[in-house]
PDB file of C-alpha atoms in Angstrom:
ATOM      1  CA  UNK A   1      58.870  86.826  25.715  1.00  0.00           C
ATOM      2  CA  UNK A   2      61.641  89.225  25.145  1.00  0.00           C
ATOM      3  CA  UNK A   3      62.537  90.336  28.567  1.00  0.00           C
ATOM      4  CA  UNK A   4      64.730  93.225  29.558  1.00  0.00           C
ATOM      5  CA  UNK A   5      67.662  90.860  30.432  1.00  0.00           C
ATOM      6  CA  UNK A   6      67.742  89.534  26.795  1.00  0.00           C
ATOM      7  CA  UNK A   7      67.442  93.229  25.625  1.00  0.00           C
ATOM      8  CA  UNK A   8      70.194  94.241  27.668  1.00  0.00           C
ATOM      9  CA  UNK A   9      72.483  91.494  26.228  1.00  0.00           C
ATOM     10  CA  UNK A  10      71.436  92.256  22.784  1.00  0.00           C
ATOM     11  CA  UNK A  11      72.400  95.998  23.094  1.00  0.00           C
ATOM     12  CA  UNK A  12      75.584  95.091  24.554  1.00  0.00           C
ATOM     13  CA  UNK A  13      76.310  92.729  21.583  1.00  0.00           C
ATOM     14  CA  UNK A  14      75.483  95.384  18.840  1.00  0.00           C
ATOM     15  CA  UNK A  15      77.170  98.142  20.604  1.00  0.00           C
ATOM     16  CA  UNK A  16      80.384  96.150  20.889  1.00  0.00           C
ATOM     17  CA  UNK A  17      80.051  95.302  17.090  1.00  0.00           C
ATOM     18  CA  UNK A  18      79.388  99.035  16.317  1.00  0.00           C
ATOM     19  CA  UNK A  19      82.685 100.305  17.864  1.00  0.00           C
ATOM     20  CA  UNK A  20      84.849  97.189  16.619  1.00  0.00           C
ATOM     21  CA  UNK A  21      83.611  97.796  13.080  1.00  0.00           C
ATOM     22  CA  UNK A  22      83.640 101.577  13.113  1.00  0.00           C
ATOM     23  CA  UNK A  23      79.921 101.518  12.355  1.00  0.00           C
ATOM     24  CA  UNK A  24      78.798 105.239  11.919  1.00  0.00           C
ATOM     25  CA  UNK A  25      75.472 104.358  10.689  1.00  0.00           C
ATOM     26  CA  UNK A  26      73.130 104.581  13.999  1.00  0.00           C
ATOM     27  CA  UNK A  27      69.996 103.468  12.025  1.00  0.00           C
ATOM     28  CA  UNK A  28      71.577 100.659  10.242  1.00  0.00           C
ATOM     29  CA  UNK A  29      72.898  99.567  13.834  1.00  0.00           C
ATOM     30  CA  UNK A  30      69.375 100.049  15.266  1.00  0.00           C
ATOM     31  CA  UNK A  31      67.769  97.896  12.577  1.00  0.00           C
ATOM     32  CA  UNK A  32      70.371  95.214  13.306  1.00  0.00           C
ATOM     33  CA  UNK A  33      69.362  95.212  17.129  1.00  0.00           C
ATOM     34  CA  UNK A  34      65.830  94.972  16.057  1.00  0.00           C
ATOM     35  CA  UNK A  35      66.593  92.199  13.658  1.00  0.00           C
ATOM     36  CA  UNK A  36      68.651  90.354  16.452  1.00  0.00           C
ATOM     37  CA  UNK A  37      65.476  90.458  18.789  1.00  0.00           C
ATOM     38  CA  UNK A  38      63.344  89.299  16.113  1.00  0.00           C
ATOM     39  CA  UNK A  39      65.552  86.227  15.660  1.00  0.00           C
ATOM     40  CA  UNK A  40      65.354  85.494  19.620  1.00  0.00           C
ATOM     41  CA  UNK A  41      61.591  85.277  19.017  1.00  0.00           C
ATOM     42  CA  UNK A  42      62.164  82.970  16.007  1.00  0.00           C
ATOM     43  CA  UNK A  43      64.205  80.825  18.154  1.00  0.00           C
ATOM     44  CA  UNK A  44      61.430  80.517  20.700  1.00  0.00           C
ATOM     45  CA  UNK A  45      58.950  79.424  17.893  1.00  0.00           C
ATOM     46  CA  UNK A  46      61.526  77.000  16.539  1.00  0.00           C
ATOM     47  CA  UNK A  47      61.789  75.395  19.617  1.00  0.00           C
ATOM     48  CA  UNK A  48      58.026  74.769  19.918  1.00  0.00           C
ATOM     49  CA  UNK A  49      58.036  73.676  16.411  1.00  0.00           C
ATOM     50  CA  UNK A  50      60.736  70.939  17.297  1.00  0.00           C
ATOM     51  CA  UNK A  51      58.062  69.319  19.549  1.00  0.00           C
ATOM     52  CA  UNK A  52      55.855  68.881  16.430  1.00  0.00           C
ATOM     53  CA  UNK A  53      58.765  67.639  14.281  1.00  0.00           C
ATOM     54  CA  UNK A  54      60.190  65.273  16.539  1.00  0.00           C
ATOM     55  CA  UNK A  55      56.629  63.694  16.725  1.00  0.00           C
ATOM     56  CA  UNK A  56      56.247  63.666  13.249  1.00  0.00           C
ATOM     57  CA  UNK A  57      59.700  62.091  12.654  1.00  0.00           C
ATOM     58  CA  UNK A  58      58.764  59.019  15.263  1.00  0.00           C
ATOM     59  CA  UNK A  59      55.651  58.609  13.380  1.00  0.00           C
ATOM     60  CA  UNK A  60      57.407  58.421   9.996  1.00  0.00           C
ATOM     61  CA  UNK A  61      59.935  56.142  11.503  1.00  0.00           C
ATOM     62  CA  UNK A  62      57.347  53.718  12.954  1.00  0.00           C
ATOM     63  CA  UNK A  63      55.317  53.876   9.622  1.00  0.00           C
ATOM     64  CA  UNK A  64      58.509  52.785   7.754  1.00  0.00           C
ATOM     65  CA  UNK A  65      59.190  49.890  10.039  1.00  0.00           C
ATOM     66  CA  UNK A  66      55.582  48.478   9.686  1.00  0.00           C
ATOM     67  CA  UNK A  67      56.073  48.562   6.066  1.00  0.00           C
ATOM     68  CA  UNK A  68      59.395  46.545   5.972  1.00  0.00           C
ATOM     69  CA  UNK A  69      59.448  43.270   3.988  1.00  0.00           C
ATOM     70  CA  UNK A  70      59.577  41.305   7.185  1.00  0.00           C
ATOM     71  CA  UNK A  71      58.388  43.475   9.997  1.00  0.00           C
ATOM     72  CA  UNK A  72      58.730  42.261  13.542  1.00  0.00           C
ATOM     73  CA  UNK A  73      55.595  41.777  15.911  1.00  0.00           C
ATOM     74  CA  UNK A  74      56.994  44.764  17.738  1.00  0.00           C
ATOM     75  CA  UNK A  75      57.498  46.796  14.603  1.00  0.00           C
ATOM     76  CA  UNK A  76      53.898  46.067  13.454  1.00  0.00           C
ATOM     77  CA  UNK A  77      52.367  47.153  16.904  1.00  0.00           C
ATOM     78  CA  UNK A  78      54.738  49.783  18.211  1.00  0.00           C
ATOM     79  CA  UNK A  79      54.037  51.755  21.356  1.00  0.00           C
ATOM     80  CA  UNK A  80      52.180  54.918  20.111  1.00  0.00           C
ATOM     81  CA  UNK A  81      52.474  56.854  23.186  1.00  0.00           C
ATOM     82  CA  UNK A  82      55.106  59.429  21.942  1.00  0.00           C
ATOM     83  CA  UNK A  83      53.420  59.827  18.425  1.00  0.00           C
ATOM     84  CA  UNK A  84      49.900  60.289  20.009  1.00  0.00           C
ATOM     85  CA  UNK A  85      51.191  62.633  22.733  1.00  0.00           C
ATOM     86  CA  UNK A  86      48.232  64.938  23.212  1.00  0.00           C
ATOM     87  CA  UNK A  87      50.253  67.906  24.030  1.00  0.00           C
ATOM     88  CA  UNK A  88      52.343  67.558  20.942  1.00  0.00           C
ATOM     89  CA  UNK A  89      49.191  67.231  18.738  1.00  0.00           C
ATOM     90  CA  UNK A  90      47.657  70.384  20.355  1.00  0.00           C
ATOM     91  CA  UNK A  91      51.008  72.181  19.486  1.00  0.00           C
ATOM     92  CA  UNK A  92      50.955  70.893  15.908  1.00  0.00           C
ATOM     93  CA  UNK A  93      47.331  72.722  15.520  1.00  0.00           C
ATOM     94  CA  UNK A  94      48.354  75.807  17.454  1.00  0.00           C
ATOM     95  CA  UNK A  95      46.865  78.841  15.347  1.00  0.00           C
ATOM     96  CA  UNK A  96      49.553  81.307  16.595  1.00  0.00           C
ATOM     97  CA  UNK A  97      52.314  78.752  15.840  1.00  0.00           C
ATOM     98  CA  UNK A  98      50.974  78.082  12.296  1.00  0.00           C
ATOM     99  CA  UNK A  99      50.721  81.715  11.555  1.00  0.00           C
ATOM    100  CA  UNK A 100      53.950  82.592  12.583  1.00  0.00           C
ATOM    101  CA  UNK A 101      55.761  79.688  10.956  1.00  0.00           C
ATOM    102  CA  UNK A 102      53.959  80.679   7.756  1.00  0.00           C
ATOM    103  CA  UNK A 103      54.789  84.488   7.931  1.00  0.00           C
ATOM    104  CA  UNK A 104      58.452  84.006   8.979  1.00  0.00           C
ATOM    105  CA  UNK A 105      59.093  80.837   7.133  1.00  0.00           C
ATOM    106  CA  UNK A 106      60.384  79.214  10.449  1.00  0.00           C
ATOM    107  CA  UNK A 107      61.273  75.508   9.563  1.00  0.00           C
ATOM    108  CA  UNK A 108      63.383  72.567  10.497  1.00  0.00           C
ATOM    109  CA  UNK A 109      63.333  71.120   6.883  1.00  0.00           C
ATOM    110  CA  UNK A 110      67.044  71.886   6.401  1.00  0.00           C
ATOM    111  CA  UNK A 111      68.291  71.050   9.857  1.00  0.00           C
ATOM    112  CA  UNK A 112      66.779  67.500  10.227  1.00  0.00           C
ATOM    113  CA  UNK A 113      69.843  66.081  11.694  1.00  0.00           C
ATOM    114  CA  UNK A 114      69.231  68.238  14.694  1.00  0.00           C
ATOM    115  CA  UNK A 115      65.653  66.785  14.929  1.00  0.00           C
ATOM    116  CA  UNK A 116      67.003  63.331  14.655  1.00  0.00           C
ATOM    117  CA  UNK A 117      69.615  64.007  17.386  1.00  0.00           C
ATOM    118  CA  UNK A 118      66.797  65.236  19.861  1.00  0.00           C
ATOM    119  CA  UNK A 119      64.723  62.301  18.827  1.00  0.00           C
ATOM    120  CA  UNK A 120      67.527  59.920  19.722  1.00  0.00           C
ATOM    121  CA  UNK A 121      68.149  61.720  23.077  1.00  0.00           C
ATOM    122  CA  UNK A 122      64.540  61.104  23.946  1.00  0.00           C
ATOM    123  CA  UNK A 123      64.414  57.542  23.156  1.00  0.00           C
ATOM    124  CA  UNK A 124      67.543  56.407  25.132  1.00  0.00           C
ATOM    125  CA  UNK A 125      66.166  58.581  28.103  1.00  0.00           C
ATOM    126  CA  UNK A 126      65.051  56.600  31.112  1.00  0.00           C
ATOM    127  CA  UNK A 127      62.026  59.068  31.705  1.00  0.00           C
ATOM    128  CA  UNK A 128      60.869  58.087  28.083  1.00  0.00           C
ATOM    129  CA  UNK A 129      60.674  54.458  29.176  1.00  0.00           C
ATOM    130  CA  UNK A 130      58.645  55.281  32.088  1.00  0.00           C
ATOM    131  CA  UNK A 131      56.608  57.620  30.113  1.00  0.00           C
ATOM    132  CA  UNK A 132      55.632  54.918  27.431  1.00  0.00           C
ATOM    133  CA  UNK A 133      55.175  52.168  30.015  1.00  0.00           C
ATOM    134  CA  UNK A 134      53.064  54.030  32.545  1.00  0.00           C
ATOM    135  CA  UNK A 135      49.445  53.211  33.235  1.00  0.00           C
ATOM    136  CA  UNK A 136      48.726  56.843  34.015  1.00  0.00           C
ATOM    137  CA  UNK A 137      47.416  58.485  30.613  1.00  0.00           C
ATOM    138  CA  UNK A 138      46.275  62.049  30.466  1.00  0.00           C
ATOM    139  CA  UNK A 139      46.928  65.311  28.708  1.00  0.00           C
ATOM    140  CA  UNK A 140      48.655  66.502  31.874  1.00  0.00           C
ATOM    141  CA  UNK A 141      50.991  63.541  31.953  1.00  0.00           C
ATOM    142  CA  UNK A 142      51.691  64.262  28.117  1.00  0.00           C
ATOM    143  CA  UNK A 143      52.299  67.816  28.612  1.00  0.00           C
ATOM    144  CA  UNK A 144      54.679  67.176  31.534  1.00  0.00           C
ATOM    145  CA  UNK A 145      56.878  64.739  29.422  1.00  0.00           C
ATOM    146  CA  UNK A 146      57.643  67.283  26.910  1.00  0.00           C
ATOM    147  CA  UNK A 147      58.363  69.890  29.956  1.00  0.00           C
ATOM    148  CA  UNK A 148      60.864  67.380  31.063  1.00  0.00           C
ATOM    149  CA  UNK A 149      62.318  66.901  27.612  1.00  0.00           C
ATOM    150  CA  UNK A 150      63.480  70.393  27.680  1.00  0.00           C
ATOM    151  CA  UNK A 151      64.269  70.521  31.330  1.00  0.00           C
ATOM    152  CA  UNK A 152      66.450  67.416  31.361  1.00  0.00           C
ATOM    153  CA  UNK A 153      67.641  66.859  27.635  1.00  0.00           C
ATOM    154  CA  UNK A 154      67.611  70.117  25.738  1.00  0.00           C
ATOM    155  CA  UNK A 155      68.428  72.837  28.317  1.00  0.00           C
ATOM    156  CA  UNK A 156      72.066  73.044  29.252  1.00  0.00           C
ATOM    157  CA  UNK A 157      73.128  70.441  26.535  1.00  0.00           C
ATOM    158  CA  UNK A 158      76.203  71.951  25.108  1.00  0.00           C
ATOM    159  CA  UNK A 159      76.209  69.858  22.008  1.00  0.00           C
ATOM    160  CA  UNK A 160      72.703  70.678  21.128  1.00  0.00           C
ATOM    161  CA  UNK A 161      73.371  74.599  22.060  1.00  0.00           C
ATOM    162  CA  UNK A 162      76.527  74.460  19.998  1.00  0.00           C
ATOM    163  CA  UNK A 163      74.490  73.163  17.059  1.00  0.00           C
ATOM    164  CA  UNK A 164      71.872  75.795  17.304  1.00  0.00           C
ATOM    165  CA  UNK A 165      74.340  78.649  17.363  1.00  0.00           C
ATOM    166  CA  UNK A 166      75.784  77.137  14.068  1.00  0.00           C
ATOM    167  CA  UNK A 167      72.343  77.213  12.559  1.00  0.00           C
ATOM    168  CA  UNK A 168      71.910  80.975  13.294  1.00  0.00           C
ATOM    169  CA  UNK A 169      74.555  83.466  14.543  1.00  0.00           C
ATOM    170  CA  UNK A 170      71.777  85.468  15.932  1.00  0.00           C
ATOM    171  CA  UNK A 171      71.199  82.783  18.480  1.00  0.00           C
ATOM    172  CA  UNK A 172      74.463  82.894  20.295  1.00  0.00           C
ATOM    173  CA  UNK A 173      73.813  83.655  24.049  1.00  0.00           C
ATOM    174  CA  UNK A 174      70.087  83.279  23.416  1.00  0.00           C
ATOM    175  CA  UNK A 175      69.492  79.833  23.883  1.00  0.00           C
ATOM    176  CA  UNK A 176      69.414  79.737  27.775  1.00  0.00           C
ATOM    177  CA  UNK A 177      66.937  82.419  28.097  1.00  0.00           C
ATOM    178  CA  UNK A 178      64.613  81.321  25.388  1.00  0.00           C
ATOM    179  CA  UNK A 179      64.648  77.802  26.635  1.00  0.00           C
ATOM    180  CA  UNK A 180      63.278  78.970  29.940  1.00  0.00           C
ATOM    181  CA  UNK A 181      60.512  80.827  28.179  1.00  0.00           C
ATOM    182  CA  UNK A 182      59.627  77.592  26.273  1.00  0.00           C
ATOM    183  CA  UNK A 183      59.168  75.661  29.490  1.00  0.00           C
ATOM    184  CA  UNK A 184      57.042  78.594  30.872  1.00  0.00           C
ATOM    185  CA  UNK A 185      54.854  78.062  27.722  1.00  0.00           C
ATOM    186  CA  UNK A 186      54.525  74.467  27.984  1.00  0.00           C
ATOM    187  CA  UNK A 187      53.277  74.856  31.591  1.00  0.00           C
ATOM    188  CA  UNK A 188      51.028  77.539  30.838  1.00  0.00           C
ATOM    189  CA  UNK A 189      49.133  74.954  27.967  1.00  0.00           C
ATOM    190  CA  UNK A 190      45.472  74.020  28.880  1.00  0.00           C
ATOM    191  CA  UNK A 191      43.953  71.143  26.839  1.00  0.00           C
ATOM    192  CA  UNK A 192      40.692  73.121  26.953  1.00  0.00           C
ATOM    193  CA  UNK A 193      42.175  75.868  24.953  1.00  0.00           C
ATOM    194  CA  UNK A 194      42.896  73.569  21.894  1.00  0.00           C
ATOM    195  CA  UNK A 195      44.448  75.290  19.020  1.00  0.00           C
ATOM    196  CA  UNK A 196      43.529  78.804  20.323  1.00  0.00           C
ATOM    197  CA  UNK A 197      46.088  78.467  23.270  1.00  0.00           C
ATOM    198  CA  UNK A 198      48.017  81.690  23.456  1.00  0.00           C
ATOM    199  CA  UNK A 199      51.739  81.833  23.016  1.00  0.00           C
ATOM    200  CA  UNK A 200      53.964  84.403  24.514  1.00  0.00           C
ATOM    201  CA  UNK A 201      53.974  87.836  22.569  1.00  0.00           C
ATOM    202  CA  UNK A 202      57.479  89.253  21.302  1.00  0.00           C
ATOM    203  CA  UNK A 203      57.477  91.902  23.878  1.00  0.00           C
ATOM    204  CA  UNK A 204      55.267  91.980  27.202  1.00  0.00           C
ATOM    205  CA  UNK A 205      54.247  95.389  26.383  1.00  0.00           C
ATOM    206  CA  UNK A 206      55.261  98.824  24.427  1.00  0.00           C
ATOM    207  CA  UNK A 207      57.277  99.741  27.319  1.00  0.00           C
ATOM    208  CA  UNK A 208      59.893  96.815  26.762  1.00  0.00           C
ATOM    209  CA  UNK A 209      59.941  97.797  23.194  1.00  0.00           C
ATOM    210  CA  UNK A 210      60.541 101.482  23.717  1.00  0.00           C
ATOM    211  CA  UNK A 211      63.260 100.413  26.501  1.00  0.00           C
ATOM    212  CA  UNK A 212      65.197  98.395  23.750  1.00  0.00           C
ATOM    213  CA  UNK A 213      65.118 101.115  21.144  1.00  0.00           C
ATOM    214  CA  UNK A 214      65.809 104.246  23.427  1.00  0.00           C
ATOM    215  CA  UNK A 215      68.656 102.569  25.639  1.00  0.00           C
ATOM    216  CA  UNK A 216      70.296 101.695  22.488  1.00  0.00           C
ATOM    217  CA  UNK A 217      69.932 105.222  20.966  1.00  0.00           C
ATOM    218  CA  UNK A 218      71.169 106.979  24.319  1.00  0.00           C
ATOM    219  CA  UNK A 219      74.086 104.590  24.467  1.00  0.00           C
ATOM    220  CA  UNK A 220      75.417 105.530  21.006  1.00  0.00           C
ATOM    221  CA  UNK A 221      74.189 109.044  20.853  1.00  0.00           C
ATOM    222  CA  UNK A 222      75.974 110.058  24.112  1.00  0.00           C
ATOM    223  CA  UNK A 223      78.719 107.678  23.751  1.00  0.00           C
ATOM    224  CA  UNK A 224      81.643 110.245  23.769  1.00  0.00           C
ATOM    225  CA  UNK A 225      80.135 112.000  26.749  1.00  0.00           C
ATOM    226  CA  UNK A 226      79.824 108.715  28.717  1.00  0.00           C
ATOM    227  CA  UNK A 227      83.165 107.598  27.675  1.00  0.00           C
ATOM    228  CA  UNK A 228      84.804 110.920  28.985  1.00  0.00           C
ATOM    229  CA  UNK A 229      83.223 110.469  32.246  1.00  0.00           C
ATOM    230  CA  UNK A 230      84.177 106.820  32.613  1.00  0.00           C
ATOM    231  CA  UNK A 231      87.828 107.550  31.625  1.00  0.00           C
ATOM    232  CA  UNK A 232      88.029 110.106  34.459  1.00  0.00           C
ATOM    233  CA  UNK A 233      87.293 107.304  36.872  1.00  0.00           C
ATOM    234  CA  UNK A 234      89.821 105.004  35.593  1.00  0.00           C
ATOM    235  CA  UNK A 235      92.307 105.253  38.478  1.00  0.00           C
ATOM    236  CA  UNK A 236      95.594 103.435  37.939  1.00  0.00           C
ATOM    237  CA  UNK A 237      94.172 102.114  34.622  1.00  0.00           C
ATOM    238  CA  UNK A 238      95.426 102.854  31.199  1.00  0.00           C
ATOM    239  CA  UNK A 239      92.379 102.901  28.690  1.00  0.00           C
ATOM    240  CA  UNK A 240      94.249 100.569  26.345  1.00  0.00           C
ATOM    241  CA  UNK A 241      94.421  97.911  29.053  1.00  0.00           C
ATOM    242  CA  UNK A 242      90.804  98.113  29.858  1.00  0.00           C
ATOM    243  CA  UNK A 243      88.771  95.337  28.058  1.00  0.00           C
ATOM    244  CA  UNK A 244      86.625  96.733  25.194  1.00  0.00           C
ATOM    245  CA  UNK A 245      83.599  94.916  26.460  1.00  0.00           C
ATOM    246  CA  UNK A 246      84.150  96.140  29.949  1.00  0.00           C
ATOM    247  CA  UNK A 247      83.829  99.751  28.538  1.00  0.00           C
ATOM    248  CA  UNK A 248      80.711  98.826  26.574  1.00  0.00           C
ATOM    249  CA  UNK A 249      79.105  97.205  29.433  1.00  0.00           C
ATOM    250  CA  UNK A 250      79.826 100.497  31.612  1.00  0.00           C
ATOM    251  CA  UNK A 251      78.896 102.739  28.865  1.00  0.00           C
ATOM    252  CA  UNK A 252      75.356 100.883  28.330  1.00  0.00           C
ATOM    253  CA  UNK A 253      74.853 100.740  32.171  1.00  0.00           C
ATOM    254  CA  UNK A 254      75.447 104.632  32.472  1.00  0.00           C
ATOM    255  CA  UNK A 255      72.877 105.274  29.629  1.00  0.00           C
ATOM    256  CA  UNK A 256      70.352 103.228  31.393  1.00  0.00           C
ATOM    257  CA  UNK A 257      71.272 104.938  34.887  1.00  0.00           C
ATOM    258  CA  UNK A 258      70.905 108.450  33.415  1.00  0.00           C
ATOM    259  CA  UNK A 259      67.955 108.110  31.245  1.00  0.00           C
ATOM    260  CA  UNK A 260      65.584 105.483  32.858  1.00  0.00           C
ATOM    261  CA  UNK A 261      64.627 106.968  36.331  1.00  0.00           C
ATOM    262  CA  UNK A 262      61.824 104.421  36.963  1.00  0.00           C
ATOM    263  CA  UNK A 263      64.541 101.408  37.128  1.00  0.00           C
ATOM    264  CA  UNK A 264      65.955 101.196  40.660  1.00  0.00           C
ATOM    265  CA  UNK A 265      69.625 101.777  40.479  1.00  0.00           C
ATOM    266  CA  UNK A 266      70.349  98.572  42.219  1.00  0.00           C
ATOM    267  CA  UNK A 267      68.626  96.559  39.439  1.00  0.00           C
ATOM    268  CA  UNK A 268      70.496  98.323  36.740  1.00  0.00           C
ATOM    269  CA  UNK A 269      73.818  97.941  38.672  1.00  0.00           C
ATOM    270  CA  UNK A 270      73.249  94.056  39.325  1.00  0.00           C
ATOM    271  CA  UNK A 271      72.167  93.287  35.697  1.00  0.00           C
ATOM    272  CA  UNK A 272      75.376  94.751  34.159  1.00  0.00           C
ATOM    273  CA  UNK A 273      77.645  93.244  36.793  1.00  0.00           C
ATOM    274  CA  UNK A 274      76.102  90.042  36.237  1.00  0.00           C
ATOM    275  CA  UNK A 275      76.632  90.610  32.330  1.00  0.00           C
ATOM    276  CA  UNK A 276      80.190  91.248  33.140  1.00  0.00           C
ATOM    277  CA  UNK A 277      80.666  87.662  34.692  1.00  0.00           C
ATOM    278  CA  UNK A 278      79.412  86.270  31.431  1.00  0.00           C
ATOM    279  CA  UNK A 279      80.744  88.356  28.690  1.00  0.00           C
ATOM    280  CA  UNK A 280      83.997  89.662  29.662  1.00  0.00           C
ATOM    281  CA  UNK A 281      87.060  88.770  31.820  1.00  0.00           C
ATOM    282  CA  UNK A 282      87.022  86.920  35.115  1.00  0.00           C
ATOM    283  CA  UNK A 283      87.940  90.254  36.988  1.00  0.00           C
ATOM    284  CA  UNK A 284      85.495  92.303  34.945  1.00  0.00           C
ATOM    285  CA  UNK A 285      82.738  92.244  37.602  1.00  0.00           C
ATOM    286  CA  UNK A 286      84.782  93.691  40.331  1.00  0.00           C
ATOM    287  CA  UNK A 287      86.359  96.285  38.009  1.00  0.00           C
ATOM    288  CA  UNK A 288      82.977  97.413  36.478  1.00  0.00           C
ATOM    289  CA  UNK A 289      81.311  97.566  39.962  1.00  0.00           C
ATOM    290  CA  UNK A 290      84.053  99.865  41.171  1.00  0.00           C
ATOM    291  CA  UNK A 291      84.047 102.353  38.232  1.00  0.00           C
ATOM    292  CA  UNK A 292      80.176 102.337  38.328  1.00  0.00           C
ATOM    293  CA  UNK A 293      79.987 103.105  41.754  1.00  0.00           C
ATOM    294  CA  UNK A 294      82.485 105.922  41.611  1.00  0.00           C
ATOM    295  CA  UNK A 295      80.465 107.396  38.548  1.00  0.00           C
ATOM    296  CA  UNK A 296      77.275 107.144  40.418  1.00  0.00           C
ATOM    297  CA  UNK A 297      78.619 108.945  43.362  1.00  0.00           C
ATOM    298  CA  UNK A 298      79.754 111.807  41.059  1.00  0.00           C
ATOM    299  CA  UNK A 299      76.508 112.093  39.238  1.00  0.00           C
ATOM    300  CA  UNK A 300      74.673 112.409  42.545  1.00  0.00           C
ATOM    301  CA  UNK A 301      77.139 114.857  43.892  1.00  0.00           C
ATOM    302  CA  UNK A 302      76.432 116.887  40.646  1.00  0.00           C
ATOM    303  CA  UNK A 303      72.655 116.517  41.084  1.00  0.00           C
ATOM    304  CA  UNK A 304      72.598 114.490  37.717  1.00  0.00           C
ATOM    305  CA  UNK A 305      71.071 111.642  39.399  1.00  0.00           C
ATOM    306  CA  UNK A 306      68.397 111.574  42.007  1.00  0.00           C
ATOM    307  CA  UNK A 307      67.298 108.015  42.378  1.00  0.00           C
ATOM    308  CA  UNK A 308      68.988 105.479  44.783  1.00  0.00           C
TER     309      UNK A 308
END
């Protein structure tokens, strides 16, 4: 689930913190990186568990209304479509989710306000009314309903994303990427798999884990060397005027360019230029592109870089 885009973002964040705080303990910094990546995987499971908790909350609310002193006919016979959603019930019994929740202590118990907010958004949505009143009733419809919830109500919802970042500082900048993997997971679910349906692994394979650890180590271990090379290409720029994040982005990009020959140069350049657009100043992407282009030409001239 944790792809290389997220890995690069996390490394940029941790390296930036190391330089800002004067952290001279590489092992502690590496442990912080791995913890940060684990927290992203926690968020993935929190989103899946959110489906279960929203369903349970609706069930409790409907049950309470039934037992009012003078319940209305509608309260005595509520529409149970959301509560009986087949996909949500399958998620509730998912073995991998249950095991992760038990081992990591993932829970919404202390954040029921967030769960209530999501349920309120669902109940107010036009597609919810269409769903509960539809004559079409199938597992596929139930699954698609929850995919729509994430696509239309949760993804891109700034209020919800701000609330998630308040819950955990580690989730800052993770939300969009993790949401995309939740949607992919929902789409992959099959009714026939029941509780055995597999969730996404933390890393696709050992290569992604190795990429995270080794890129981080190269970035810090060879930081002085990379920065000297970078400074030599800052034409008409004083070091103090260059944004700190710009230097970090160029440094991490240089570590990847010089130590991961299997990754196409164009892929690396595009990833870090994109990162600059989101995590630095408005002019950073152009600046970083120019500096990296100059450094790459020098590396090729020195025959320290053979890939195109």
